[in-house]
GROMACS .gro file of C-alpha atoms in nm:
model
   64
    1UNK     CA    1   7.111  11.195   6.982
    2UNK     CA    2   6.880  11.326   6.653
    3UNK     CA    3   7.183  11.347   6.418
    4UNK     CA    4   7.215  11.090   6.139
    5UNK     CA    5   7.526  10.858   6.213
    6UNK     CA    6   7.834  10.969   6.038
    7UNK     CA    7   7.938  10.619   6.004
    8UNK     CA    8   7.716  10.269   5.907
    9UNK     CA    9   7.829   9.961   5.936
   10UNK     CA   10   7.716   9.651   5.763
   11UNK     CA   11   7.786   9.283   5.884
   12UNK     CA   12   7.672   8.928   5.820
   13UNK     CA   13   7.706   8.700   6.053
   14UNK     CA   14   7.632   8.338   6.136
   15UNK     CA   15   7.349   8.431   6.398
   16UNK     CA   16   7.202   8.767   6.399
   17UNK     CA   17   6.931   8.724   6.692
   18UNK     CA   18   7.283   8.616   6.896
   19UNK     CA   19   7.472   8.899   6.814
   20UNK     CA   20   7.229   9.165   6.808
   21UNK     CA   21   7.175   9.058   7.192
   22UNK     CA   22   7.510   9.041   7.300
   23UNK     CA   23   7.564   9.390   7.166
   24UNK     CA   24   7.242   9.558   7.370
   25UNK     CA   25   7.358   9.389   7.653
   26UNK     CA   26   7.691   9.564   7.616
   27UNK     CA   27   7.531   9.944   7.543
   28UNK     CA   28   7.406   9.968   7.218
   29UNK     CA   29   7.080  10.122   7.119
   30UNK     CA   30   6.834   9.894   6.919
   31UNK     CA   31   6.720  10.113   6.587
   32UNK     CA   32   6.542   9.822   6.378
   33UNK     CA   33   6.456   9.478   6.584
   34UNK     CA   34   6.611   9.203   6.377
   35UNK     CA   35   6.322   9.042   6.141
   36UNK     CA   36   6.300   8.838   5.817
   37UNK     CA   37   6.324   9.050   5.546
   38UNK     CA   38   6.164   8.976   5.186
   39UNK     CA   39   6.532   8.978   5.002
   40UNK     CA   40   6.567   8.616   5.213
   41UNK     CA   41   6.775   8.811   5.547
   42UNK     CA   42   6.705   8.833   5.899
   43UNK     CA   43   6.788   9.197   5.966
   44UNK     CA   44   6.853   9.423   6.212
   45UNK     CA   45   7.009   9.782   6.313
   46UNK     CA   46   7.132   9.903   6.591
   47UNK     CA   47   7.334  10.251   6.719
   48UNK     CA   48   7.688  10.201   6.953
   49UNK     CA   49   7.777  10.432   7.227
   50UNK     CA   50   8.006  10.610   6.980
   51UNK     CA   51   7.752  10.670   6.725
   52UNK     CA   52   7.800  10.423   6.478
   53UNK     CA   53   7.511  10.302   6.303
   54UNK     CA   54   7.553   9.881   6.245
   55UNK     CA   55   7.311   9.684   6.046
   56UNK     CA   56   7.400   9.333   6.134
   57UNK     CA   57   7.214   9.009   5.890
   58UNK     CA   58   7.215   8.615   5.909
   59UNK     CA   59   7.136   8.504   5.488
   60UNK     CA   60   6.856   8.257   5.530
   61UNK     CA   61   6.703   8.186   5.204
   62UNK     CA   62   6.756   8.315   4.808
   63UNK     CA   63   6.494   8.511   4.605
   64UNK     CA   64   6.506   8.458   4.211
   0.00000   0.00000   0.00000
């Protein structure tokens, strides 16, 4: 669909890379491939069947 999610969803979680798998596997639509992000997360986004935008994180490292 080309409409914005009504709904986003933030989680962190012990493994991303895990989770973020297990969840295309069972329908949803990668948005952002997880990465390392420069605020010390590995980050990712992805869309459920229902719409729902989630952006799912593992904290790796702080930043001062």
């Amino acid at each position: 669909s080309s409409m914005s999610p009504a709904v986003a969803i933030h989680l962190y979680v012990e493994d991303v890379d895990s989770i973020f798998n297990q969840a295309v596997k069972a329908g949803a639509k990668a948005v952002m491939p997880v990465e390392d992000m420069f605020w010390g997360d590995r980050y990712g986004q992805l869309d459920d069947p229902f719409g729902h935008r989630w952006s799912i994180a593992t904290h790796k490292e702080d930043h001062a």
